[in-house]
Amino acid sequence: YFPTMPGVGDAISMLVDDSLRTFNITAIIPDPPENSSFQFEFVGQIGSSRYATRNETRWTSNGPSTYVKLGSGVDAHNVEAGTIPIVDTYLGESRQSAIEQGWWEDRDDTFQYRLQPLREVHLTPGIDSFSVSVSNPQYSYILLAIAFGVLLIACLNFITLSVGRSSSRAREVGMRKTFGANRSQLMTQFFGEALLMSGVAVILGLTLASIALPIFNEVAQKSLTMGALLNAKSIAAIALLAILSGLLAGSYPALLLSRFRPASVLKNAGGLPRGWMFSRAMIVFQFMVSIAMVTAVLIMHDQMRFVSNQDLGYNAEEILVVNMNGSDESTDIVATRYAERIAAISGVVRSSGSSSSFGNDWSRTVIQKDDINHIVYTNRMDPTFLETMGIQLVNGRNLSYEFETDASSAVLVNEAFVDAMGWDVGVGQAVPEYEDVTVVGVVSDFKFLSMRTQVPPVMLHMSPDIGSNNYTMVRFNMANVATIRPALEQAWKEVAPAAPFVAQFLDERIERLYETERRWQNIITYAAILAFLLSSMGLFGMAAMTTSRRTKEIGIRKVLGASTGAIVRLLSFEFTALVAIALVLATPLSIYVMSEWLSTFAYQISIGPVVFVISGLIALSITLAAVSFQSISAAIADPVDSLRTE
């Protein structure tokens, strides 16, 4: 706002309550941290706004928040109990009226004032999200689960490869025991090796994290920095995680290898059926997790494509939504003048005023019918709204300025409203609780909210007493898409030169309703790629050790006439079977988890077999790629080399 740093005592003009006012700067404070729930550019007295002061006597208002500093040792529950007389005194009549009309249930806790600890605000969505920024902790739990899954796969890889190398280290264990080493000393050695590797992995992991953090920030739309992450608590947590990971990864190899009997090992007796069975179980588990992640990505992709291709009931393309706020005049005056100005712009087809855009900013009211409360979304509009948006009128007539009573006693409703009221025909019906308001037309259902929500009952009106023309919806010709925005911005500067031009294409605004889903789709995609990469590395190592152990068997088979293809199939079949088992186990897990996710959408796809076939083929391809190199190398090797010692 200032070309140079302002000082205390400088003035700034701001639009407050539709009027331009001048404020003196009394102090300059640092920007709030990016992870703070309180984000602001300036702080003023609450009495500066008429909107804020009018809530001083509105005891049911949930707009402003009140912050209370409690004394040391004060119980918050006792303070809450002290607010009960306030409710009885100032809300008694309103509460009783709301109960009688069916808006509230007749319970003692129908309306209460509650205290929420400040430290709980940020991760408690839905309680106080009006005045501060909150975050859903579920997202943190999902990220934690993904990270834990990837880390677990890495640990299992270490265990699998350690078990695979057990035959090569068996003689070392036998020799150490022969020379007096006891089991605890051997276990200490193996745990020490695992912890050392875990420590090295932490250093490499932090290095990779610093490199990958910009990519993560872009995908997750965050602005994290390594400096902010590496505080005392997180360093302690990373150290603890490294120790636990090392102990987990080293536990099974330490227990397995330290129990070998020297005599059996040195005589080459006593196979390792338990160790190898465990290794195969770990391979199955790793691929089960990886396949489940890939399946989740495919289902999310199909759902997002389904959402994008849904018939919205209107044409969202070729619409630019221009915000009418920001001027020192009322939005109705600005919208009227702006509509007149842009009518002459080449490429503008038509425009319409609207109190709400498409998204979550529509006004709502409660209408009771047959003892059922219906939440009805309302929007003030111009008569050109339906034509501009491409919304179909299925019965009756449109609102019009030609009928004097339309602005005060006529509404349009959608088909969902007619169904909610239990009407056969909506036209001519009086709106319950608004007996002087009549339905003159019924429009088709149109999806102005997210696809997570069924189309709700809607009332469209022209009443100037309920809502203002906060937005102008401009339909333009797509051939003029490159020039239309600059032209509309220039028109805005002529109509409201002191106000910023704020506009957004409607289809982009609708896409933003699903930013969270698309962001998580990208995150899980990267996690699935990483999980498959780690699983493949483990599988490659496992295949190498399996091939090494069966070298003489392969040589004998070749001497007896086995073809290269037969040997490759022999070595590949075992791992292919493991992946098939993983697919079978991952299928019900994926169906359960993704069905829960899909249930958050009112409009959703059905989970079909195609996604599991694709996931299975991806896993099978990766398996064959990882195993084939070792199998082919062993199959084409000269059997003389493997049988020489015989």
Coordinates of C-alpha atoms in Angstrom, one line a residue, residues 1-372:
Y1 CA 0.0 0.0 0.0
F2 CA 3.0 2.3 0.4
P3 CA 5.9 2.7 -2.0
T4 CA 8.1 3.2 1.1
M5 CA 7.9 1.9 4.6
P6 CA 5.1 3.9 6.4
G7 CA 5.8 5.3 9.8
V8 CA 3.7 5.8 12.9
G9 CA 1.3 8.7 12.3
D10 CA 0.8 8.1 8.6
A11 CA -2.7 7.8 7.3
I12 CA -4.4 5.1 5.1
S13 CA -7.8 5.2 3.5
M14 CA -9.9 2.0 3.5
L15 CA -13.5 1.1 2.5
V16 CA -15.5 0.2 5.6
D17 CA -19.2 -0.4 5.6
D18 CA -19.5 0.9 2.0
S19 CA -17.8 4.2 2.9
L20 CA -14.2 5.4 2.5
R21 CA -12.6 6.2 5.8
T22 CA -9.2 7.4 6.9
F23 CA -7.3 5.6 9.6
N24 CA -4.1 6.7 11.4
I25 CA -1.2 4.1 11.7
T26 CA -0.4 3.9 15.4
A27 CA 2.1 0.9 15.2
I28 CA 3.8 -1.4 12.8
I29 CA 3.9 -5.1 13.7
P30 CA 5.6 -8.1 12.0
D31 CA 3.6 -10.3 9.6
P32 CA 2.0 -13.3 11.4
P33 CA 3.7 -16.6 10.8
E34 CA 2.4 -18.5 7.8
N35 CA 1.2 -21.4 10.1
S36 CA -0.7 -19.0 12.3
S37 CA -4.5 -19.2 12.4
F38 CA -4.6 -15.4 12.6
Q39 CA -3.8 -13.9 9.2
F40 CA -4.2 -10.2 8.8
E41 CA -2.8 -7.1 7.1
F42 CA -4.0 -4.6 9.7
V43 CA -5.7 -4.5 13.1
G44 CA -8.3 -2.0 14.0
Q45 CA -10.8 -1.4 16.8
I46 CA -13.9 -3.4 16.5
G47 CA -16.0 -0.3 16.9
S48 CA -14.7 1.0 13.6
S49 CA -17.1 -1.3 11.7
R50 CA -20.8 -0.9 11.8
Y51 CA -21.1 -4.6 10.9
A52 CA -19.1 -5.6 14.0
T53 CA -20.9 -3.2 16.4
R54 CA -24.4 -4.3 15.3
N55 CA -23.6 -7.8 16.7
E56 CA -23.1 -6.4 20.2
T57 CA -26.7 -7.1 21.0
R58 CA -27.2 -10.1 18.7
W59 CA -26.7 -12.9 21.1
T60 CA -27.1 -15.6 18.5
S61 CA -24.5 -14.1 16.1
N62 CA -21.6 -16.5 15.3
G63 CA -19.7 -14.0 13.2
P64 CA -17.3 -12.3 15.7
S65 CA -15.3 -14.3 18.2
T66 CA -14.7 -13.3 21.8
Y67 CA -11.3 -14.1 23.4
V68 CA -11.1 -14.5 27.1
K69 CA -7.9 -14.6 29.1
L70 CA -8.5 -16.8 32.2
G71 CA -6.6 -16.4 35.4
S72 CA -4.2 -18.9 36.7
G73 CA -6.0 -22.0 37.9
V74 CA -9.4 -21.0 36.6
D75 CA -11.5 -24.0 35.3
A76 CA -12.9 -23.2 31.9
H77 CA -15.9 -25.4 32.6
N78 CA -16.8 -23.2 35.6
V79 CA -16.7 -20.2 33.3
E80 CA -18.9 -22.0 30.8
A81 CA -21.4 -22.7 33.5
G82 CA -21.4 -19.0 34.4
T83 CA -22.8 -18.2 30.9
I84 CA -26.0 -20.1 31.4
P85 CA -27.8 -17.2 33.1
I86 CA -26.7 -15.0 30.1
V87 CA -28.5 -17.5 27.8
D88 CA -31.6 -17.5 30.0
T89 CA -31.7 -13.7 30.2
Y90 CA -31.0 -12.6 26.7
L91 CA -32.0 -15.7 24.7
G92 CA -35.0 -17.0 26.6
E93 CA -37.7 -15.7 24.4
S94 CA -35.8 -16.3 21.1
R95 CA -34.9 -19.8 22.2
Q96 CA -38.5 -20.6 23.1
S97 CA -39.8 -19.2 19.8
A98 CA -37.2 -21.2 17.8
I99 CA -38.2 -24.4 19.6
E100 CA -41.9 -23.7 19.0
Q101 CA -41.2 -23.2 15.3
G102 CA -39.2 -26.4 15.1
W103 CA -35.9 -24.7 14.3
W104 CA -34.2 -25.9 17.5
E105 CA -34.8 -29.0 19.6
D106 CA -36.2 -28.7 23.1
R107 CA -33.0 -29.6 25.0
D108 CA -31.2 -27.9 27.8
D109 CA -28.0 -27.6 25.6
T110 CA -29.8 -26.4 22.5
F111 CA -27.8 -23.1 22.7
Q112 CA -24.7 -22.8 24.8
Y113 CA -21.6 -20.7 25.0
R114 CA -18.5 -22.8 25.0
L115 CA -14.8 -22.0 25.5
Q116 CA -12.2 -23.5 23.3
P117 CA -8.5 -23.5 24.2
L118 CA -6.6 -21.3 21.8
R119 CA -4.0 -24.1 21.1
E120 CA -6.9 -26.3 19.9
V121 CA -8.3 -23.9 17.4
H122 CA -6.1 -24.6 14.4
L123 CA -6.7 -28.3 14.3
T124 CA -10.4 -28.3 15.2
P125 CA -12.4 -27.6 12.1
G126 CA -16.1 -26.8 12.3
I127 CA -16.0 -25.2 15.7
D128 CA -14.7 -21.7 15.0
S129 CA -13.9 -21.4 11.4
F130 CA -15.6 -18.0 10.9
S131 CA -12.8 -15.7 12.0
V132 CA -9.7 -17.8 11.9
S133 CA -8.0 -20.2 9.6
V134 CA -8.3 -23.8 10.7
S135 CA -6.9 -27.0 9.3
N136 CA -8.4 -30.5 9.3
P137 CA -6.2 -32.8 11.3
Q138 CA -7.4 -35.7 9.2
Y139 CA -5.1 -34.5 6.4
S140 CA -2.1 -34.6 8.8
Y141 CA -3.1 -38.2 9.9
I142 CA -3.3 -39.3 6.2
L143 CA 0.1 -37.8 5.5
L144 CA 1.5 -39.5 8.6
A145 CA 0.0 -42.8 7.5
I146 CA 1.5 -42.5 4.0
A147 CA 4.9 -41.7 5.5
F148 CA 4.6 -44.5 8.0
G149 CA 3.7 -46.9 5.2
V150 CA 6.6 -45.9 3.0
L151 CA 9.0 -46.1 6.0
L152 CA 7.6 -49.5 6.9
I153 CA 8.2 -50.8 3.4
A154 CA 11.8 -49.6 3.7
C155 CA 12.2 -51.4 7.0
L156 CA 10.7 -54.5 5.6
N157 CA 13.1 -54.3 2.6
F158 CA 16.0 -54.2 5.0
I159 CA 14.6 -57.2 6.9
T160 CA 13.9 -59.1 3.7
L161 CA 17.4 -58.5 2.3
S162 CA 19.0 -59.3 5.7
V163 CA 17.2 -62.6 5.8
G164 CA 18.2 -63.2 2.2
R165 CA 21.8 -62.7 3.1
S166 CA 21.5 -64.9 6.2
S167 CA 22.9 -67.9 4.4
S168 CA 26.0 -66.0 3.5
R169 CA 26.4 -64.7 7.1
A170 CA 25.6 -68.1 8.7
R171 CA 29.2 -69.2 8.6
E172 CA 30.3 -65.9 10.2
V173 CA 27.8 -66.5 13.0
G174 CA 29.0 -70.1 13.4
M175 CA 32.6 -69.1 13.6
R176 CA 31.9 -66.3 16.1
K177 CA 29.9 -68.7 18.3
T178 CA 32.7 -71.3 18.0
F179 CA 35.2 -68.7 19.3
G180 CA 33.0 -67.9 22.3
A181 CA 30.5 -65.2 21.2
N182 CA 27.2 -65.5 23.0
R183 CA 23.8 -64.7 21.5
S184 CA 23.5 -61.3 23.2
Q185 CA 26.8 -60.2 21.7
L186 CA 25.6 -61.3 18.2
M187 CA 22.3 -59.5 18.6
T188 CA 24.1 -56.3 19.7
Q189 CA 26.2 -56.5 16.6
F190 CA 23.2 -56.9 14.3
F191 CA 21.2 -54.2 16.1
G192 CA 24.3 -51.9 15.9
E193 CA 24.5 -52.5 12.1
A194 CA 20.8 -51.6 11.7
L195 CA 21.1 -48.5 13.8
L196 CA 24.2 -47.3 12.0
M197 CA 22.3 -47.7 8.7
S198 CA 19.3 -45.9 10.1
G199 CA 21.6 -43.0 11.2
V200 CA 23.1 -42.8 7.7
A201 CA 19.6 -42.9 6.2
V202 CA 18.5 -40.0 8.4
I203 CA 21.4 -37.8 7.0
L204 CA 20.6 -38.9 3.5
G205 CA 16.8 -38.4 4.1
L206 CA 17.2 -34.9 5.4
T207 CA 19.4 -34.0 2.4
L208 CA 16.7 -35.4 0.0
A209 CA 14.0 -33.7 2.0
S210 CA 15.7 -30.3 1.5
I211 CA 15.9 -31.0 -2.2
A212 CA 12.3 -32.3 -2.6
L213 CA 10.7 -29.8 -0.3
P214 CA 10.0 -27.2 -3.1
I215 CA 8.3 -30.0 -5.1
F216 CA 6.2 -31.0 -2.0
N217 CA 5.3 -27.3 -1.4
E218 CA 4.1 -27.0 -5.0
V219 CA 2.1 -30.2 -4.9
A220 CA 0.6 -29.6 -1.4
Q221 CA 0.3 -25.9 -1.9
K222 CA 2.3 -25.2 1.3
S223 CA 5.2 -23.0 2.1
L224 CA 7.2 -25.1 4.5
T225 CA 10.9 -24.5 5.0
M226 CA 13.6 -26.7 6.5
G227 CA 14.4 -24.1 9.1
A228 CA 10.8 -24.1 10.4
L229 CA 10.7 -27.9 10.4
L230 CA 14.1 -28.5 12.2
N231 CA 13.2 -27.3 15.6
A232 CA 14.1 -29.0 18.9
K233 CA 10.9 -31.1 19.0
S234 CA 11.2 -32.3 15.4
I235 CA 14.9 -33.1 15.7
A236 CA 14.1 -35.2 18.8
A237 CA 11.2 -36.9 17.0
I238 CA 13.5 -37.7 14.0
A239 CA 16.2 -39.1 16.3
L240 CA 13.6 -41.2 18.1
L241 CA 12.1 -42.4 14.7
A242 CA 15.6 -43.3 13.5
I243 CA 16.2 -45.4 16.6
L244 CA 12.8 -47.1 16.4
S245 CA 13.3 -47.8 12.7
G246 CA 16.7 -49.3 13.3
L247 CA 15.4 -51.5 16.1
L248 CA 12.5 -52.6 14.0
A249 CA 14.6 -53.3 10.9
G250 CA 17.3 -55.1 12.9
S251 CA 15.0 -57.1 15.2
Y252 CA 14.1 -60.1 13.0
P253 CA 17.6 -60.6 11.5
A254 CA 19.2 -60.3 14.9
L255 CA 16.8 -62.9 16.4
L256 CA 17.1 -65.2 13.4
L257 CA 20.8 -65.1 12.8
S258 CA 21.8 -65.3 16.5
R259 CA 20.0 -68.5 17.1
F260 CA 22.0 -70.6 14.5
R261 CA 23.8 -73.6 15.9
P262 CA 27.5 -73.6 15.0
A263 CA 27.7 -77.3 14.2
S264 CA 24.7 -77.2 11.8
V265 CA 25.9 -74.0 10.1
L266 CA 29.5 -75.2 9.6
K267 CA 28.2 -78.5 8.2
N268 CA 26.0 -76.6 5.7
A269 CA 23.0 -78.3 7.3
G270 CA 19.6 -76.8 8.4
G271 CA 18.0 -74.6 5.8
L272 CA 16.2 -71.4 6.6
P273 CA 12.5 -72.2 5.8
R274 CA 11.2 -69.8 8.5
G275 CA 13.4 -66.9 7.3
W276 CA 12.5 -67.4 3.7
M277 CA 8.8 -67.7 4.4
F278 CA 9.0 -64.5 6.4
S279 CA 10.8 -62.8 3.5
R280 CA 8.1 -63.8 1.1
A281 CA 5.4 -62.6 3.5
M282 CA 7.2 -59.2 3.6
I283 CA 7.2 -59.0 -0.3
V284 CA 3.5 -59.7 -0.3
F285 CA 2.8 -57.0 2.3
Q286 CA 4.9 -54.4 0.4
F287 CA 3.2 -55.0 -2.9
M288 CA -0.2 -55.1 -1.1
V289 CA 0.4 -51.6 0.2
S290 CA 1.8 -50.4 -3.2
I291 CA -1.2 -51.9 -5.1
A292 CA -3.6 -50.3 -2.7
M293 CA -2.0 -46.9 -3.3
V294 CA -2.1 -47.3 -7.1
T295 CA -5.7 -48.4 -6.9
A296 CA -6.6 -45.4 -4.8
V297 CA -4.9 -43.0 -7.3
L298 CA -6.9 -44.7 -10.2
I299 CA -10.2 -44.4 -8.3
M300 CA -9.5 -40.8 -7.4
H301 CA -8.7 -40.0 -11.0
D302 CA -11.9 -41.6 -12.2
Q303 CA -14.0 -39.8 -9.6
M304 CA -12.4 -36.4 -10.5
R305 CA -13.0 -37.1 -14.2
F306 CA -16.6 -38.0 -13.4
V307 CA -17.1 -34.8 -11.5
S308 CA -15.5 -32.7 -14.3
N309 CA -17.8 -34.3 -16.9
Q310 CA -21.0 -34.0 -14.8
D311 CA -23.9 -32.0 -16.3
L312 CA -24.1 -28.9 -14.1
G313 CA -27.4 -27.8 -15.3
Y314 CA -25.9 -24.6 -16.7
N315 CA -23.0 -23.6 -19.0
A316 CA -20.0 -22.7 -16.8
E317 CA -17.8 -22.0 -19.7
E318 CA -17.6 -18.5 -21.3
I319 CA -18.6 -16.9 -18.0
L320 CA -16.5 -14.3 -16.2
V321 CA -17.6 -13.5 -12.6
V322 CA -16.8 -9.9 -11.7
N323 CA -16.9 -8.8 -8.0
M324 CA -18.8 -5.6 -7.5
N325 CA -17.4 -4.8 -4.1
G326 CA -14.7 -2.4 -3.2
S327 CA -16.2 0.9 -4.3
D328 CA -17.5 3.6 -1.9
E329 CA -20.9 3.2 -3.6
S330 CA -23.4 0.5 -3.1
T331 CA -22.9 -2.6 -5.2
D332 CA -26.4 -2.2 -6.8
I333 CA -25.4 1.2 -8.2
V334 CA -22.0 0.0 -9.3
A335 CA -23.5 -3.2 -10.9
T336 CA -26.1 -1.2 -12.9
R337 CA -23.6 1.2 -14.2
Y338 CA -21.1 -1.6 -15.0
A339 CA -23.7 -3.6 -16.9
E340 CA -24.5 -0.5 -19.0
R341 CA -20.8 0.1 -19.7
I342 CA -19.9 -3.5 -20.8
A343 CA -22.9 -3.9 -23.0
A344 CA -21.0 -2.2 -25.8
I345 CA -17.9 -4.3 -25.5
S346 CA -17.2 -6.6 -28.4
G347 CA -17.5 -10.2 -27.4
V348 CA -19.9 -9.6 -24.4
V349 CA -23.1 -11.6 -25.1
R350 CA -25.0 -10.6 -22.0
S351 CA -24.6 -10.0 -18.3
S352 CA -26.6 -10.4 -15.1
G353 CA -26.4 -9.3 -11.5
S354 CA -26.3 -11.8 -8.7
S355 CA -25.9 -11.6 -4.9
S356 CA -23.9 -14.8 -4.9
S357 CA -21.3 -16.5 -7.1
F358 CA -21.3 -20.3 -7.6
G359 CA -19.7 -22.1 -4.7
N360 CA -20.4 -21.8 -0.9
D361 CA -21.4 -18.2 -0.5
W362 CA -25.1 -18.5 -1.1
S363 CA -27.5 -17.2 1.6
R364 CA -29.6 -19.8 3.4
T365 CA -32.9 -19.8 5.3
V366 CA -35.0 -22.5 7.0
I367 CA -38.5 -23.2 5.8
Q368 CA -40.7 -25.6 7.7
K369 CA -43.1 -27.9 5.9
D370 CA -45.0 -30.7 7.6
D371 CA -42.9 -30.4 10.8
I372 CA -39.7 -30.8 8.7

